[in-house]
Amino acid sequence: MNLILFGPPGAGKGTQAERLHDAYGLAKLSSGDMLRSPGTLNNLARTYMQRGDLVPDDLIIAIIRGRLNQKDCARGFILDGFPRTAPQAEALDGMLKEIRKSLSYVIELKVDDRQLIERIAGRFTCAKCGAVYHDSFHKLKTEGACDACGGTQFSRREDDKVETVARRLESYHRQTAPLLPYYKGKGVLQTIDGMASIEEVTAKINAIVSSGSNKNAAKNS
Ligand code: AMP
């Protein structure tokens, strides 16, 4: 099963990708995490990311290409944050063809822009394992300790500031949302209400992926 989790920044793609990874053993390919990882981030990419702009297509396409060819993707993968532009979507089609795979579902998490700003502004991450929390919507069970690994250090992303978030949302609407009709045309798009609780969204995603409701879903493709 090969999935794209689609939606604006703050829609909950990362949280749901983590859950899909745990539940189905799919490789989690988060383009933002890959760009932020110390070995990858070059100064050029950092400048774009700090401004809230998309990094150049060639750079992210090369990173995803390398990652898709790794062994753990053979069992299936979840793309989180890629593709974000038409050239990226085209490049992904080419890469999938090369490795003889196809998309099972593109799952869109639909969220209201005003809520997104609120969601993103309260977000923080465990510095040790990367688990994502929120001041209001996904609090730590024990204050000061990560639910997943017990880590006690947390960080907030530099590009989660309100001004930068507005720019990231603008580029979502201008460059990324226009890909939705493309995936609808391929018969793989499923849209769910991303404003529901994390548990409800997970339940809806599980219902989609276990329904086998499109022609590619049943194949190990
Ligand atoms: P994310 O963690 O998905 O919100 O991504 C954080 C930042 O990384 C974005 O605001 C972009 O600057 C950059 N980025 C992540 N994925 C892509 C992509 N597919 N294309 C271009 N830039 C990306």
Coordinates of N, CA, C and O and ligand atoms in Angstrom, one line a residue, residues 8-10 13 30-33 35-36 45 48-57 60-61 64 80-85 88 123 157 159-160 164 168 171, ligand 1:
P8 N -2.7 21.0 4.0 CA -1.9 22.2 4.3 C -1.0 21.9 5.6 O -1.3 20.9 6.3
P9 N 0.0 22.8 5.8 CA 0.8 22.6 7.0 C -0.2 22.7 8.2 O -1.1 23.5 8.3
G10 N 0.1 21.8 9.2 CA -0.8 21.8 10.4 C -2.0 21.0 10.3 O -2.8 20.9 11.3
K13 N -0.9 15.8 9.1 CA -0.3 14.7 8.3 C 0.8 13.9 9.0 O 0.8 12.7 9.0
S30 N 8.6 11.8 5.2 CA 8.2 13.2 5.4 C 9.2 14.1 4.8 O 10.4 14.1 5.2
S31 N 8.8 14.8 3.8 CA 9.8 15.7 3.1 C 10.4 16.8 4.0 O 11.5 17.1 4.0
G32 N 9.5 17.3 4.9 CA 10.0 18.4 5.8 C 11.0 17.8 6.7 O 12.1 18.4 7.0
D33 N 10.8 16.6 7.3 CA 11.7 16.0 8.2 C 13.0 15.7 7.5 O 14.1 15.9 8.1
L35 N 14.3 17.3 5.0 CA 15.0 18.5 4.7 C 15.6 19.1 6.0 O 16.7 19.7 6.0
R36 N 15.0 18.8 7.1 CA 15.5 19.3 8.4 C 16.6 18.5 9.0 O 17.3 18.9 9.9
A45 N 18.4 25.5 1.0 CA 17.1 25.0 1.5 C 16.7 25.7 2.8 O 15.5 26.1 2.9
Y48 N 15.0 29.1 2.1 CA 13.6 29.0 1.7 C 12.7 28.6 2.8 O 11.6 29.1 3.0
M49 N 13.1 27.6 3.6 CA 12.3 27.1 4.7 C 12.0 28.2 5.8 O 10.9 28.3 6.2
Q50 N 13.1 28.9 6.1 CA 12.9 30.0 7.1 C 11.9 31.0 6.7 O 11.2 31.6 7.5
R51 N 11.8 31.3 5.4 CA 10.9 32.3 4.8 C 9.5 31.7 4.7 O 8.5 32.4 4.5
G52 N 9.4 30.4 4.8 CA 8.0 29.7 4.6 C 7.8 29.5 3.1 O 6.6 29.2 2.7
D53 N 8.8 29.5 2.3 CA 8.7 29.2 0.9 C 9.0 27.8 0.6 O 9.8 27.1 1.4
L54 N 8.6 27.2 -0.5 CA 9.0 25.9 -0.9 C 10.4 25.9 -1.4 O 10.9 26.8 -2.1
V55 N 11.1 24.8 -1.1 CA 12.5 24.7 -1.6 C 12.4 24.3 -3.1 O 11.4 23.8 -3.6
P56 N 13.5 24.5 -3.9 CA 13.4 24.2 -5.3 C 13.0 22.7 -5.6 O 13.5 21.8 -4.9
D57 N 12.2 22.5 -6.6 CA 11.7 21.2 -7.0 C 12.9 20.1 -7.1 O 12.8 19.0 -6.6
I60 N 14.2 18.7 -3.7 CA 13.4 17.7 -3.0 C 13.1 16.5 -3.8 O 13.0 15.4 -3.3
I61 N 13.0 16.6 -5.1 CA 12.8 15.4 -6.0 C 13.9 14.5 -5.8 O 13.7 13.3 -5.7
I64 N 13.7 12.7 -2.4 CA 12.6 11.6 -2.4 C 13.0 10.4 -3.3 O 12.8 9.3 -2.9
D80 N 4.5 12.2 3.1 CA 3.9 13.3 3.9 C 4.6 14.6 3.5 O 5.8 14.7 3.8
G81 N 3.9 15.4 2.8 CA 4.5 16.7 2.4 C 5.1 16.7 1.0 O 5.7 17.7 0.5
F82 N 4.9 15.6 0.3 CA 5.4 15.5 -1.1 C 4.4 14.7 -1.9 O 3.9 13.7 -1.4
P83 N 4.0 15.1 -3.1 CA 4.4 16.3 -3.8 C 3.7 17.5 -3.4 O 2.6 17.5 -2.9
R84 N 4.3 18.7 -3.7 CA 3.7 20.0 -3.3 C 3.5 20.9 -4.6 O 3.0 22.0 -4.4
T85 N 4.1 20.5 -5.7 CA 3.9 21.3 -6.9 C 3.7 20.3 -8.1 O 3.9 19.1 -8.0
Q88 N 6.7 18.3 -9.1 CA 6.9 17.2 -8.2 C 6.0 16.0 -8.4 O 6.4 14.9 -8.3
R123 N 2.4 24.0 18.4 CA 3.0 22.7 18.2 C 4.4 22.6 18.8 O 5.2 23.5 18.7
R157 N 9.4 24.5 16.1 CA 10.0 24.8 14.8 C 10.0 26.3 14.5 O 9.1 27.0 14.8
D159 N 9.9 27.8 11.7 CA 9.0 28.2 10.7 C 7.5 28.0 11.1 O 6.6 28.2 10.4
D160 N 7.3 27.8 12.4 CA 5.9 27.7 13.0 C 5.5 29.0 13.5 O 4.4 29.1 14.2
T164 N 5.2 33.3 9.3 CA 5.7 32.3 8.3 C 4.7 31.3 8.0 O 4.6 30.8 6.8
R168 N 3.3 29.9 4.4 CA 3.3 28.5 4.0 C 1.8 28.1 3.5 O 1.7 27.3 2.6
S171 N 1.4 29.4 0.0 CA 2.0 28.5 -1.0 C 1.2 27.2 -1.2 O 1.1 26.6 -2.3
Ligands
AMP1 P1 6.7 20.6 6.4 O1 7.4 20.0 7.6 O2 6.1 19.5 5.5 O3 5.7 21.6 6.8 O4 7.8 21.3 5.5 C1 8.6 22.4 6.1 C2 9.2 23.2 5.0 O5 10.1 22.3 4.2 C3 8.2 23.7 4.0 O6 7.7 25.0 4.4 C4 9.1 23.9 2.7 O7 10.0 25.0 2.9 C5 10.0 22.7 2.8 N1 9.4 21.5 2.1 C6 8.9 20.4 2.6 N2 8.4 19.6 1.6 C7 8.6 20.2 0.5 C8 8.3 20.0 -0.9 N3 7.7 18.8 -1.2 N4 8.6 20.9 -1.8 C9 9.2 22.0 -1.5 N5 9.5 22.4 -0.2 C10 9.2 21.5 0.8

